[in-house]
């Protein structure tokens, strides 16, 4: 049995469709939608709904959002094959993958992993100084400000010093 998404319903399209479906419902549940992922892990597909709130996310928040979105997903039925639903927090070291993620984290410390080295380094840390649609500026500890194209980064995430 083939459980892969059909060509016209690729995982990224499914995630965007689910994001549109659930955005208001998550807000009504007193959280906001940080991200939606539809990924294959091992033999199963996972629909991961990542929520956040100004007060942080508790297990109760995850349960409340899960109960709120379940009937919306059942009614819209945006995924043809079986999947496991997860509702989770983005954590303190969260990946920045969408323009609104970058905007929310301006002024915070981030780690940037590059495909190609910059001055011999593929991983840099600094403060997210500014963001545009396709680029962002990183202020290094030295005070130097570097502009990177988002497409040139392998991963960008917030940093929490333990």
PDB file of C-alpha atoms in Angstrom:
ATOM      1  CA  UNK A   1       0.000   0.000   0.000  1.00  0.00           C
ATOM      2  CA  UNK A   2       1.425   3.392  -0.995  1.00  0.00           C
ATOM      3  CA  UNK A   3       1.005   5.973   1.773  1.00  0.00           C
ATOM      4  CA  UNK A   4       3.054   8.698   0.093  1.00  0.00           C
ATOM      5  CA  UNK A   5       1.261  11.929  -0.738  1.00  0.00           C
ATOM      6  CA  UNK A   6       0.060  12.217  -4.296  1.00  0.00           C
ATOM      7  CA  UNK A   7       2.027  14.563  -6.588  1.00  0.00           C
ATOM      8  CA  UNK A   8      -0.708  17.183  -6.375  1.00  0.00           C
ATOM      9  CA  UNK A   9      -0.747  16.973  -2.559  1.00  0.00           C
ATOM     10  CA  UNK A  10       2.903  17.255  -1.613  1.00  0.00           C
ATOM     11  CA  UNK A  11       3.807  17.540   2.089  1.00  0.00           C
ATOM     12  CA  UNK A  12       4.581  21.266   1.887  1.00  0.00           C
ATOM     13  CA  UNK A  13       1.229  21.972   0.222  1.00  0.00           C
ATOM     14  CA  UNK A  14      -0.522  19.896   2.873  1.00  0.00           C
ATOM     15  CA  UNK A  15       1.224  21.807   5.650  1.00  0.00           C
ATOM     16  CA  UNK A  16       0.215  25.150   4.121  1.00  0.00           C
ATOM     17  CA  UNK A  17      -3.375  23.996   3.641  1.00  0.00           C
ATOM     18  CA  UNK A  18      -3.555  22.785   7.255  1.00  0.00           C
ATOM     19  CA  UNK A  19      -2.001  26.059   8.424  1.00  0.00           C
ATOM     20  CA  UNK A  20      -4.771  28.010   6.686  1.00  0.00           C
ATOM     21  CA  UNK A  21      -7.431  25.703   8.122  1.00  0.00           C
ATOM     22  CA  UNK A  22      -6.218  25.864  11.714  1.00  0.00           C
ATOM     23  CA  UNK A  23      -4.886  29.401  12.130  1.00  0.00           C
ATOM     24  CA  UNK A  24      -8.062  30.935  13.584  1.00  0.00           C
ATOM     25  CA  UNK A  25      -8.954  27.844  15.621  1.00  0.00           C
ATOM     26  CA  UNK A  26      -5.577  27.896  17.375  1.00  0.00           C
ATOM     27  CA  UNK A  27      -6.018  31.615  18.123  1.00  0.00           C
ATOM     28  CA  UNK A  28      -9.451  30.911  19.589  1.00  0.00           C
ATOM     29  CA  UNK A  29      -7.769  28.320  21.833  1.00  0.00           C
ATOM     30  CA  UNK A  30      -5.603  31.149  23.237  1.00  0.00           C
ATOM     31  CA  UNK A  31      -2.388  30.204  21.431  1.00  0.00           C
ATOM     32  CA  UNK A  32      -0.881  31.044  18.097  1.00  0.00           C
ATOM     33  CA  UNK A  33       0.262  28.796  15.313  1.00  0.00           C
ATOM     34  CA  UNK A  34       4.057  28.805  15.109  1.00  0.00           C
ATOM     35  CA  UNK A  35       4.418  26.132  12.421  1.00  0.00           C
ATOM     36  CA  UNK A  36       2.837  23.133  10.710  1.00  0.00           C
ATOM     37  CA  UNK A  37       4.901  20.200   9.487  1.00  0.00           C
ATOM     38  CA  UNK A  38       3.769  17.180   7.536  1.00  0.00           C
ATOM     39  CA  UNK A  39       6.711  14.788   7.561  1.00  0.00           C
ATOM     40  CA  UNK A  40       7.458  11.123   7.249  1.00  0.00           C
ATOM     41  CA  UNK A  41       9.274   9.695  10.259  1.00  0.00           C
ATOM     42  CA  UNK A  42      10.063   6.033   9.985  1.00  0.00           C
ATOM     43  CA  UNK A  43       7.076   4.269   8.484  1.00  0.00           C
ATOM     44  CA  UNK A  44       4.465   6.841   9.463  1.00  0.00           C
ATOM     45  CA  UNK A  45       3.385  10.326   8.460  1.00  0.00           C
ATOM     46  CA  UNK A  46       3.241  12.948  11.204  1.00  0.00           C
ATOM     47  CA  UNK A  47       1.138  16.094  11.135  1.00  0.00           C
ATOM     48  CA  UNK A  48       2.917  18.274  13.676  1.00  0.00           C
ATOM     49  CA  UNK A  49       1.128  21.393  14.854  1.00  0.00           C
ATOM     50  CA  UNK A  50       3.550  23.698  16.650  1.00  0.00           C
ATOM     51  CA  UNK A  51       1.904  26.242  18.936  1.00  0.00           C
ATOM     52  CA  UNK A  52       3.166  29.064  21.094  1.00  0.00           C
ATOM     53  CA  UNK A  53       1.839  31.710  23.451  1.00  0.00           C
ATOM     54  CA  UNK A  54       3.215  34.756  25.230  1.00  0.00           C
ATOM     55  CA  UNK A  55       3.187  32.807  28.509  1.00  0.00           C
ATOM     56  CA  UNK A  56       4.841  29.695  27.054  1.00  0.00           C
ATOM     57  CA  UNK A  57       3.164  26.410  26.204  1.00  0.00           C
ATOM     58  CA  UNK A  58       2.003  23.844  28.744  1.00  0.00           C
ATOM     59  CA  UNK A  59       0.772  20.298  28.286  1.00  0.00           C
ATOM     60  CA  UNK A  60      -2.739  21.631  29.002  1.00  0.00           C
ATOM     61  CA  UNK A  61      -2.349  24.093  26.117  1.00  0.00           C
ATOM     62  CA  UNK A  62      -1.361  21.255  23.773  1.00  0.00           C
ATOM     63  CA  UNK A  63      -4.350  19.185  24.877  1.00  0.00           C
ATOM     64  CA  UNK A  64      -6.748  22.138  24.529  1.00  0.00           C
ATOM     65  CA  UNK A  65      -5.500  22.956  21.025  1.00  0.00           C
ATOM     66  CA  UNK A  66      -5.581  19.292  20.013  1.00  0.00           C
ATOM     67  CA  UNK A  67      -9.237  19.020  21.067  1.00  0.00           C
ATOM     68  CA  UNK A  68     -10.069  22.268  19.240  1.00  0.00           C
ATOM     69  CA  UNK A  69      -8.405  21.371  15.938  1.00  0.00           C
ATOM     70  CA  UNK A  70      -9.472  17.727  15.762  1.00  0.00           C
ATOM     71  CA  UNK A  71     -13.030  18.428  14.498  1.00  0.00           C
ATOM     72  CA  UNK A  72     -11.709  20.998  12.003  1.00  0.00           C
ATOM     73  CA  UNK A  73      -9.306  18.440  10.548  1.00  0.00           C
ATOM     74  CA  UNK A  74     -11.988  15.743  10.518  1.00  0.00           C
ATOM     75  CA  UNK A  75     -14.420  17.967   8.639  1.00  0.00           C
ATOM     76  CA  UNK A  76     -11.942  19.379   6.091  1.00  0.00           C
ATOM     77  CA  UNK A  77     -10.094  16.047   5.688  1.00  0.00           C
ATOM     78  CA  UNK A  78      -7.031  17.680   4.066  1.00  0.00           C
ATOM     79  CA  UNK A  79      -4.903  14.497   4.157  1.00  0.00           C
ATOM     80  CA  UNK A  80      -5.955  11.416   2.228  1.00  0.00           C
ATOM     81  CA  UNK A  81      -3.700   8.888   3.977  1.00  0.00           C
ATOM     82  CA  UNK A  82      -3.408   8.016   7.651  1.00  0.00           C
ATOM     83  CA  UNK A  83      -1.191  10.135   9.881  1.00  0.00           C
ATOM     84  CA  UNK A  84      -0.415  10.775  13.523  1.00  0.00           C
ATOM     85  CA  UNK A  85      -1.350  14.187  14.936  1.00  0.00           C
ATOM     86  CA  UNK A  86       1.096  15.884  17.298  1.00  0.00           C
ATOM     87  CA  UNK A  87       0.541  19.231  19.001  1.00  0.00           C
ATOM     88  CA  UNK A  88       3.730  20.588  20.507  1.00  0.00           C
ATOM     89  CA  UNK A  89       5.691  23.666  21.543  1.00  0.00           C
ATOM     90  CA  UNK A  90       8.508  25.065  19.388  1.00  0.00           C
ATOM     91  CA  UNK A  91      10.871  24.837  22.368  1.00  0.00           C
ATOM     92  CA  UNK A  92      13.349  27.469  23.475  1.00  0.00           C
ATOM     93  CA  UNK A  93      15.730  26.813  20.589  1.00  0.00           C
ATOM     94  CA  UNK A  94      13.290  27.082  17.745  1.00  0.00           C
ATOM     95  CA  UNK A  95      14.029  26.934  14.035  1.00  0.00           C
ATOM     96  CA  UNK A  96      13.172  30.040  12.032  1.00  0.00           C
ATOM     97  CA  UNK A  97      11.567  28.879   8.802  1.00  0.00           C
ATOM     98  CA  UNK A  98       8.914  31.474   7.964  1.00  0.00           C
ATOM     99  CA  UNK A  99       9.038  35.266   7.572  1.00  0.00           C
ATOM    100  CA  UNK A 100       6.886  35.723  10.686  1.00  0.00           C
ATOM    101  CA  UNK A 101       9.384  33.626  12.693  1.00  0.00           C
ATOM    102  CA  UNK A 102      12.196  36.011  11.768  1.00  0.00           C
ATOM    103  CA  UNK A 103      10.052  39.051  12.574  1.00  0.00           C
ATOM    104  CA  UNK A 104       9.115  37.642  15.993  1.00  0.00           C
ATOM    105  CA  UNK A 105      12.775  37.042  16.865  1.00  0.00           C
ATOM    106  CA  UNK A 106      14.389  40.354  15.906  1.00  0.00           C
ATOM    107  CA  UNK A 107      16.667  41.320  18.775  1.00  0.00           C
ATOM    108  CA  UNK A 108      17.182  37.741  19.932  1.00  0.00           C
ATOM    109  CA  UNK A 109      20.331  35.644  19.770  1.00  0.00           C
ATOM    110  CA  UNK A 110      20.333  33.197  16.863  1.00  0.00           C
ATOM    111  CA  UNK A 111      22.596  30.573  15.380  1.00  0.00           C
ATOM    112  CA  UNK A 112      23.078  30.511  11.624  1.00  0.00           C
ATOM    113  CA  UNK A 113      24.328  27.409   9.850  1.00  0.00           C
ATOM    114  CA  UNK A 114      25.511  28.116   6.325  1.00  0.00           C
ATOM    115  CA  UNK A 115      25.867  25.909   3.274  1.00  0.00           C
ATOM    116  CA  UNK A 116      29.132  27.659   2.362  1.00  0.00           C
ATOM    117  CA  UNK A 117      31.553  29.130   4.912  1.00  0.00           C
ATOM    118  CA  UNK A 118      31.705  32.822   5.741  1.00  0.00           C
ATOM    119  CA  UNK A 119      35.282  33.801   6.711  1.00  0.00           C
ATOM    120  CA  UNK A 120      36.013  30.106   7.193  1.00  0.00           C
ATOM    121  CA  UNK A 121      33.027  29.494   9.498  1.00  0.00           C
ATOM    122  CA  UNK A 122      29.856  27.572   8.656  1.00  0.00           C
ATOM    123  CA  UNK A 123      28.161  28.295  12.000  1.00  0.00           C
ATOM    124  CA  UNK A 124      27.777  31.824  13.372  1.00  0.00           C
ATOM    125  CA  UNK A 125      26.016  33.232  16.420  1.00  0.00           C
ATOM    126  CA  UNK A 126      24.795  36.738  16.971  1.00  0.00           C
ATOM    127  CA  UNK A 127      21.759  38.950  17.337  1.00  0.00           C
ATOM    128  CA  UNK A 128      19.091  38.974  14.633  1.00  0.00           C
ATOM    129  CA  UNK A 129      19.310  42.679  13.842  1.00  0.00           C
ATOM    130  CA  UNK A 130      16.897  43.015  10.938  1.00  0.00           C
ATOM    131  CA  UNK A 131      14.862  40.898   8.556  1.00  0.00           C
ATOM    132  CA  UNK A 132      13.518  41.293   5.046  1.00  0.00           C
ATOM    133  CA  UNK A 133      11.569  38.911   2.835  1.00  0.00           C
ATOM    134  CA  UNK A 134      14.615  37.092   1.451  1.00  0.00           C
ATOM    135  CA  UNK A 135      17.426  38.205   3.742  1.00  0.00           C
ATOM    136  CA  UNK A 136      18.329  39.069   7.316  1.00  0.00           C
ATOM    137  CA  UNK A 137      21.113  40.867   9.147  1.00  0.00           C
ATOM    138  CA  UNK A 138      23.144  39.244  11.891  1.00  0.00           C
ATOM    139  CA  UNK A 139      25.058  41.341  14.419  1.00  0.00           C
ATOM    140  CA  UNK A 140      28.128  39.421  15.534  1.00  0.00           C
ATOM    141  CA  UNK A 141      29.565  39.760  19.070  1.00  0.00           C
ATOM    142  CA  UNK A 142      32.300  41.966  17.533  1.00  0.00           C
ATOM    143  CA  UNK A 143      29.619  44.457  16.432  1.00  0.00           C
ATOM    144  CA  UNK A 144      30.030  43.607  12.749  1.00  0.00           C
ATOM    145  CA  UNK A 145      26.703  43.320  10.917  1.00  0.00           C
ATOM    146  CA  UNK A 146      26.461  40.786   8.098  1.00  0.00           C
ATOM    147  CA  UNK A 147      23.575  40.343   5.683  1.00  0.00           C
ATOM    148  CA  UNK A 148      22.674  36.817   4.639  1.00  0.00           C
ATOM    149  CA  UNK A 149      20.268  35.561   2.031  1.00  0.00           C
ATOM    150  CA  UNK A 150      17.854  33.119   3.642  1.00  0.00           C
ATOM    151  CA  UNK A 151      18.375  30.745   0.716  1.00  0.00           C
ATOM    152  CA  UNK A 152      22.097  30.535   1.634  1.00  0.00           C
ATOM    153  CA  UNK A 153      21.378  29.189   5.119  1.00  0.00           C
ATOM    154  CA  UNK A 154      21.059  25.522   5.997  1.00  0.00           C
ATOM    155  CA  UNK A 155      19.400  26.292   9.355  1.00  0.00           C
ATOM    156  CA  UNK A 156      18.618  29.336  11.469  1.00  0.00           C
ATOM    157  CA  UNK A 157      17.409  28.928  15.036  1.00  0.00           C
ATOM    158  CA  UNK A 158      17.141  30.827  18.279  1.00  0.00           C
ATOM    159  CA  UNK A 159      19.732  30.089  20.964  1.00  0.00           C
ATOM    160  CA  UNK A 160      19.185  29.581  24.656  1.00  0.00           C
ATOM    161  CA  UNK A 161      22.280  29.636  26.840  1.00  0.00           C
ATOM    162  CA  UNK A 162      21.797  26.975  29.472  1.00  0.00           C
TER     163      UNK A 162
END
